[in-house]
PDB file of C-alpha atoms in Angstrom:
ATOM      1  CA  MET U   1     -99.424  16.629 -23.489  1.00 51.00           C
ATOM      2  CA  SER U   2    -103.059  17.171 -24.326  1.00 53.00           C
ATOM      3  CA  SER U   3    -104.239  18.237 -27.771  1.00 54.00           C
ATOM      4  CA  PHE U   4    -105.253  21.613 -26.322  1.00 59.00           C
ATOM      5  CA  ASP U   5    -101.667  22.278 -25.244  1.00 66.00           C
ATOM      6  CA  ARG U   6    -100.301  21.339 -28.678  1.00 64.00           C
ATOM      7  CA  ARG U   7    -102.773  23.603 -30.445  1.00 63.00           C
ATOM      8  CA  SER U   8    -101.815  26.457 -28.122  1.00 64.00           C
ATOM      9  CA  LEU U   9     -98.150  26.000 -28.993  1.00 64.00           C
ATOM     10  CA  LEU U  10     -98.937  26.001 -32.700  1.00 62.00           C
ATOM     11  CA  ILE U  11    -101.047  29.158 -32.439  1.00 62.00           C
ATOM     12  CA  LEU U  12     -98.532  31.069 -30.277  1.00 59.00           C
ATOM     13  CA  PRO U  13     -96.269  32.181 -33.188  1.00 61.00           C
ATOM     14  CA  LEU U  14     -99.298  33.460 -35.082  1.00 54.00           C
ATOM     15  CA  ALA U  15    -100.489  35.412 -32.051  1.00 54.00           C
ATOM     16  CA  LEU U  16     -97.059  36.967 -31.571  1.00 52.00           C
ATOM     17  CA  ALA U  17     -96.860  37.961 -35.234  1.00 53.00           C
ATOM     18  CA  ALA U  18    -100.327  39.514 -35.048  1.00 51.00           C
ATOM     19  CA  CYS U  19     -99.354  41.733 -32.099  1.00 54.00           C
ATOM     20  CA  GLY U  20     -96.393  43.229 -33.959  1.00 59.00           C
ATOM     21  CA  PHE U  21     -93.718  41.112 -32.254  1.00 58.00           C
ATOM     22  CA  THR U  22     -90.411  41.242 -34.122  1.00 63.00           C
ATOM     23  CA  PRO U  23     -87.346  39.307 -32.970  1.00 62.00           C
ATOM     24  CA  VAL U  24     -84.575  41.697 -31.921  1.00 62.00           C
ATOM     25  CA  TYR U  25     -82.036  40.171 -34.279  1.00 56.00           C
ATOM     26  CA  GLY U  26     -84.526  39.213 -36.988  1.00 58.00           C
ATOM     27  CA  PRO U  27     -85.045  41.145 -40.223  1.00 57.00           C
ATOM     28  CA  GLY U  28     -86.261  44.625 -39.291  1.00 58.00           C
ATOM     29  CA  GLY U  29     -85.520  44.036 -35.592  1.00 60.00           C
ATOM     30  CA  THR U  30     -84.004  46.667 -33.322  1.00 67.00           C
ATOM     31  CA  GLY U  31     -80.787  44.702 -32.796  1.00 66.00           C
ATOM     32  CA  SER U  32     -80.112  44.469 -36.504  1.00 66.00           C
ATOM     33  CA  ALA U  33     -80.966  48.151 -37.039  1.00 77.00           C
ATOM     34  CA  LEU U  34     -78.574  49.330 -34.306  1.00 87.00           C
ATOM     35  CA  ARG U  35     -75.664  46.925 -34.868  1.00 87.00           C
ATOM     36  CA  GLY U  36     -72.558  48.997 -35.627  1.00 90.00           C
ATOM     37  CA  ARG U  37     -74.571  52.229 -35.821  1.00 92.00           C
ATOM     38  CA  VAL U  38     -74.392  53.551 -32.226  1.00 95.00           C
ATOM     39  CA  GLN U  39     -71.604  55.979 -31.307  1.00 96.00           C
ATOM     40  CA  VAL U  40     -71.084  55.474 -27.564  1.00 97.00           C
ATOM     41  CA  GLN U  41     -69.958  58.437 -25.454  1.00 96.00           C
ATOM     42  CA  GLU U  42     -66.228  58.488 -24.670  1.00 96.00           C
ATOM     43  CA  PRO U  43     -65.385  57.345 -21.122  1.00 97.00           C
ATOM     44  CA  ASP U  44     -63.999  59.680 -18.450  1.00 96.00           C
ATOM     45  CA  SER U  45     -63.260  57.143 -15.699  1.00 96.00           C
ATOM     46  CA  PRO U  46     -62.261  53.494 -15.283  1.00 96.00           C
ATOM     47  CA  ASP U  47     -65.900  52.570 -14.585  1.00 96.00           C
ATOM     48  CA  GLU U  48     -67.074  54.368 -17.722  1.00 97.00           C
ATOM     49  CA  TYR U  49     -64.333  52.635 -19.715  1.00 98.00           C
ATOM     50  CA  VAL U  50     -65.697  49.197 -18.738  1.00 98.00           C
ATOM     51  CA  LEU U  51     -69.250  50.377 -19.472  1.00 98.00           C
ATOM     52  CA  THR U  52     -68.277  51.761 -22.899  1.00 97.00           C
ATOM     53  CA  ARG U  53     -66.217  48.677 -23.772  1.00 97.00           C
ATOM     54  CA  THR U  54     -69.150  46.407 -22.915  1.00 97.00           C
ATOM     55  CA  LEU U  55     -71.665  48.583 -24.780  1.00 97.00           C
ATOM     56  CA  GLU U  56     -69.481  48.549 -27.899  1.00 96.00           C
ATOM     57  CA  ASP U  57     -69.116  44.789 -27.568  1.00 95.00           C
ATOM     58  CA  ARG U  58     -72.900  44.303 -27.354  1.00 94.00           C
ATOM     59  CA  LEU U  59     -73.920  46.937 -29.934  1.00 94.00           C
ATOM     60  CA  GLY U  60     -70.917  46.675 -32.225  1.00 92.00           C
ATOM     61  CA  ARG U  61     -68.369  49.419 -32.626  1.00 94.00           C
ATOM     62  CA  ALA U  62     -69.845  52.237 -34.707  1.00 92.00           C
ATOM     63  CA  THR U  63     -68.586  52.055 -38.281  1.00 89.00           C
ATOM     64  CA  ALA U  64     -71.375  54.153 -39.792  1.00 89.00           C
ATOM     65  CA  PRO U  65     -72.941  55.934 -36.800  1.00 94.00           C
ATOM     66  CA  ALA U  66     -76.566  56.956 -37.076  1.00 93.00           C
ATOM     67  CA  TYR U  67     -77.194  57.273 -33.323  1.00 95.00           C
ATOM     68  CA  ALA U  68     -75.341  58.720 -30.333  1.00 96.00           C
ATOM     69  CA  LEU U  69     -75.564  57.149 -26.884  1.00 97.00           C
ATOM     70  CA  GLY U  70     -74.893  59.501 -23.996  1.00 97.00           C
ATOM     71  CA  TYR U  71     -74.895  58.424 -20.374  1.00 98.00           C
ATOM     72  CA  THR U  72     -74.231  59.498 -16.804  1.00 98.00           C
ATOM     73  CA  VAL U  73     -72.892  56.936 -14.342  1.00 98.00           C
ATOM     74  CA  SER U  74     -73.263  57.204 -10.579  1.00 97.00           C
ATOM     75  CA  THR U  75     -72.108  54.690  -7.979  1.00 97.00           C
ATOM     76  CA  GLU U  76     -72.443  54.489  -4.238  1.00 97.00           C
ATOM     77  CA  THR U  77     -70.864  52.122  -1.712  1.00 95.00           C
ATOM     78  CA  GLU U  78     -73.046  50.886   1.134  1.00 94.00           C
ATOM     79  CA  GLY U  79     -72.001  48.800   4.130  1.00 92.00           C
ATOM     80  CA  GLN U  80     -74.000  45.567   4.356  1.00 90.00           C
ATOM     81  CA  ALA U  81     -72.581  43.374   7.099  1.00 90.00           C
ATOM     82  CA  VAL U  82     -71.426  44.886  10.377  1.00 89.00           C
ATOM     83  CA  THR U  83     -69.916  42.918  13.247  1.00 90.00           C
ATOM     84  CA  SER U  84     -70.819  43.482  16.898  1.00 90.00           C
ATOM     85  CA  THR U  85     -67.647  45.580  17.209  1.00 90.00           C
ATOM     86  CA  GLY U  86     -68.828  47.915  14.436  1.00 87.00           C
ATOM     87  CA  GLU U  87     -66.535  46.583  11.711  1.00 90.00           C
ATOM     88  CA  THR U  88     -68.036  46.403   8.212  1.00 90.00           C
ATOM     89  CA  THR U  89     -67.201  43.073   6.554  1.00 92.00           C
ATOM     90  CA  ARG U  90     -69.261  43.284   3.352  1.00 94.00           C
ATOM     91  CA  TYR U  91     -70.133  46.130   1.013  1.00 94.00           C
ATOM     92  CA  SER U  92     -72.606  46.635  -1.803  1.00 95.00           C
ATOM     93  CA  LEU U  93     -71.700  48.775  -4.762  1.00 97.00           C
ATOM     94  CA  VAL U  94     -74.895  50.318  -6.165  1.00 97.00           C
ATOM     95  CA  GLY U  95     -74.792  51.826  -9.637  1.00 98.00           C
ATOM     96  CA  THR U  96     -77.144  53.806 -11.842  1.00 98.00           C
ATOM     97  CA  VAL U  97     -76.833  54.814 -15.488  1.00 98.00           C
ATOM     98  CA  ASP U  98     -79.059  57.505 -16.996  1.00 98.00           C
ATOM     99  CA  TYR U  99     -78.934  57.238 -20.784  1.00 98.00           C
ATOM    100  CA  VAL U 100     -80.201  58.962 -23.924  1.00 97.00           C
ATOM    101  CA  LEU U 101     -80.010  57.503 -27.428  1.00 96.00           C
ATOM    102  CA  THR U 102     -80.442  60.200 -30.066  1.00 95.00           C
ATOM    103  CA  ALA U 103     -80.518  60.103 -33.848  1.00 93.00           C
ATOM    104  CA  LEU U 104     -77.569  61.978 -35.358  1.00 94.00           C
ATOM    105  CA  ASP U 105     -79.815  63.083 -38.222  1.00 92.00           C
ATOM    106  CA  GLY U 106     -82.124  65.626 -36.578  1.00 90.00           C
ATOM    107  CA  GLY U 107     -81.340  64.906 -32.920  1.00 90.00           C
ATOM    108  CA  ALA U 108     -84.589  63.090 -32.110  1.00 92.00           C
ATOM    109  CA  VAL U 109     -84.525  61.075 -28.883  1.00 94.00           C
ATOM    110  CA  VAL U 110     -84.921  57.417 -29.846  1.00 93.00           C
ATOM    111  CA  ALA U 111     -84.697  55.947 -26.329  1.00 94.00           C
ATOM    112  CA  SER U 112     -83.949  57.218 -22.846  1.00 95.00           C
ATOM    113  CA  GLY U 113     -84.191  56.026 -19.302  1.00 96.00           C
ATOM    114  CA  LYS U 114     -82.353  54.766 -16.269  1.00 98.00           C
ATOM    115  CA  VAL U 115     -80.985  51.376 -15.277  1.00 98.00           C
ATOM    116  CA  SER U 116     -79.646  50.379 -11.884  1.00 98.00           C
ATOM    117  CA  ASN U 117     -78.136  47.335 -10.239  1.00 98.00           C
ATOM    118  CA  PHE U 118     -75.705  46.316  -7.516  1.00 97.00           C
ATOM    119  CA  THR U 119     -72.834  43.974  -6.758  1.00 97.00           C
ATOM    120  CA  GLY U 120     -71.077  43.120  -3.529  1.00 95.00           C
ATOM    121  CA  TYR U 121     -67.629  42.407  -2.199  1.00 94.00           C
ATOM    122  CA  SER U 122     -66.061  41.203   1.018  1.00 93.00           C
ATOM    123  CA  ALA U 123     -63.838  43.277   3.269  1.00 92.00           C
ATOM    124  CA  THR U 124     -62.651  40.470   5.549  1.00 90.00           C
ATOM    125  CA  GLY U 125     -59.237  39.852   3.973  1.00 88.00           C
ATOM    126  CA  SER U 126     -56.148  42.007   3.714  1.00 92.00           C
ATOM    127  CA  THR U 127     -56.233  45.536   2.331  1.00 92.00           C
ATOM    128  CA  VAL U 128     -55.002  44.236  -1.034  1.00 95.00           C
ATOM    129  CA  GLU U 129     -57.753  41.587  -1.136  1.00 93.00           C
ATOM    130  CA  THR U 130     -60.414  44.152  -0.251  1.00 92.00           C
ATOM    131  CA  LEU U 131     -59.210  46.597  -2.940  1.00 94.00           C
ATOM    132  CA  ALA U 132     -59.104  43.799  -5.526  1.00 95.00           C
ATOM    133  CA  GLY U 133     -62.633  42.759  -4.527  1.00 94.00           C
ATOM    134  CA  GLU U 134     -63.827  46.359  -4.844  1.00 95.00           C
ATOM    135  CA  ARG U 135     -62.294  46.729  -8.330  1.00 96.00           C
ATOM    136  CA  ASP U 136     -63.796  43.418  -9.427  1.00 97.00           C
ATOM    137  CA  ALA U 137     -67.225  44.411  -8.065  1.00 97.00           C
ATOM    138  CA  ALA U 138     -67.037  47.733  -9.944  1.00 97.00           C
ATOM    139  CA  GLU U 139     -66.208  45.938 -13.211  1.00 98.00           C
ATOM    140  CA  ARG U 140     -69.012  43.403 -12.725  1.00 98.00           C
ATOM    141  CA  LEU U 141     -71.433  46.251 -11.952  1.00 98.00           C
ATOM    142  CA  MET U 142     -70.569  48.131 -15.155  1.00 98.00           C
ATOM    143  CA  ILE U 143     -71.041  44.952 -17.220  1.00 98.00           C
ATOM    144  CA  LEU U 144     -74.426  44.335 -15.570  1.00 98.00           C
ATOM    145  CA  LEU U 145     -75.498  47.924 -16.225  1.00 98.00           C
ATOM    146  CA  ALA U 146     -74.344  47.799 -19.860  1.00 98.00           C
ATOM    147  CA  ASP U 147     -76.289  44.577 -20.433  1.00 97.00           C
ATOM    148  CA  GLN U 148     -79.413  46.084 -18.864  1.00 97.00           C
ATOM    149  CA  LEU U 149     -79.024  49.262 -20.905  1.00 97.00           C
ATOM    150  CA  VAL U 150     -78.711  47.364 -24.205  1.00 95.00           C
ATOM    151  CA  THR U 151     -81.716  45.198 -23.344  1.00 93.00           C
ATOM    152  CA  ARG U 152     -83.767  48.285 -22.490  1.00 94.00           C
ATOM    153  CA  ILE U 153     -82.761  50.033 -25.708  1.00 94.00           C
ATOM    154  CA  TYR U 154     -83.647  46.978 -27.777  1.00 90.00           C
ATOM    155  CA  ALA U 155     -87.034  46.759 -26.066  1.00 88.00           C
ATOM    156  CA  THR U 156     -87.990  50.446 -26.140  1.00 86.00           C
ATOM    157  CA  ALA U 157     -86.177  52.199 -28.994  1.00 83.00           C
ATOM    158  CA  ASP U 158     -88.524  54.007 -31.359  1.00 80.00           C
ATOM    159  CA  LEU U 159     -86.573  53.664 -34.600  1.00 78.00           C
ATOM    160  CA  PRO U 160     -87.772  55.148 -37.871  1.00 68.00           C
ATOM    161  CA  ALA U 161     -89.229  52.561 -40.239  1.00 58.00           C
TER     162      ALA U 161
END
């Protein structure tokens, strides 16, 4: 490693501090400020249950809520692999979550947006195997969406100082 590379590595933390970079879980970081303070919307479906469970796991269950997280989940199943006889053997489950994080004190929007992702499952086995694959894909999709949503909130939330 050249001396230029070593100097660059030593200067990098100073440059990040100068630009206002704060670690998410560091003192004053978004993760620390939101931990256990976000009241997640109650679920209305099995998919929303998995989403809510994962969000509460990542954000901490609200013990002293200061923020409310509302969301709308939409999913769509799309055929991906079709045989020459017209039989679909693989599906993609595409999901989108629109979310709004608001402060309970005053109702100001702290973060909002949309996240989307997809998972897939096979339809080549028995009916039971296909249904189990579909349920598993739906659960994986909700976990992916919850992780994306938390990451987006941590990166974009405009919390009061």
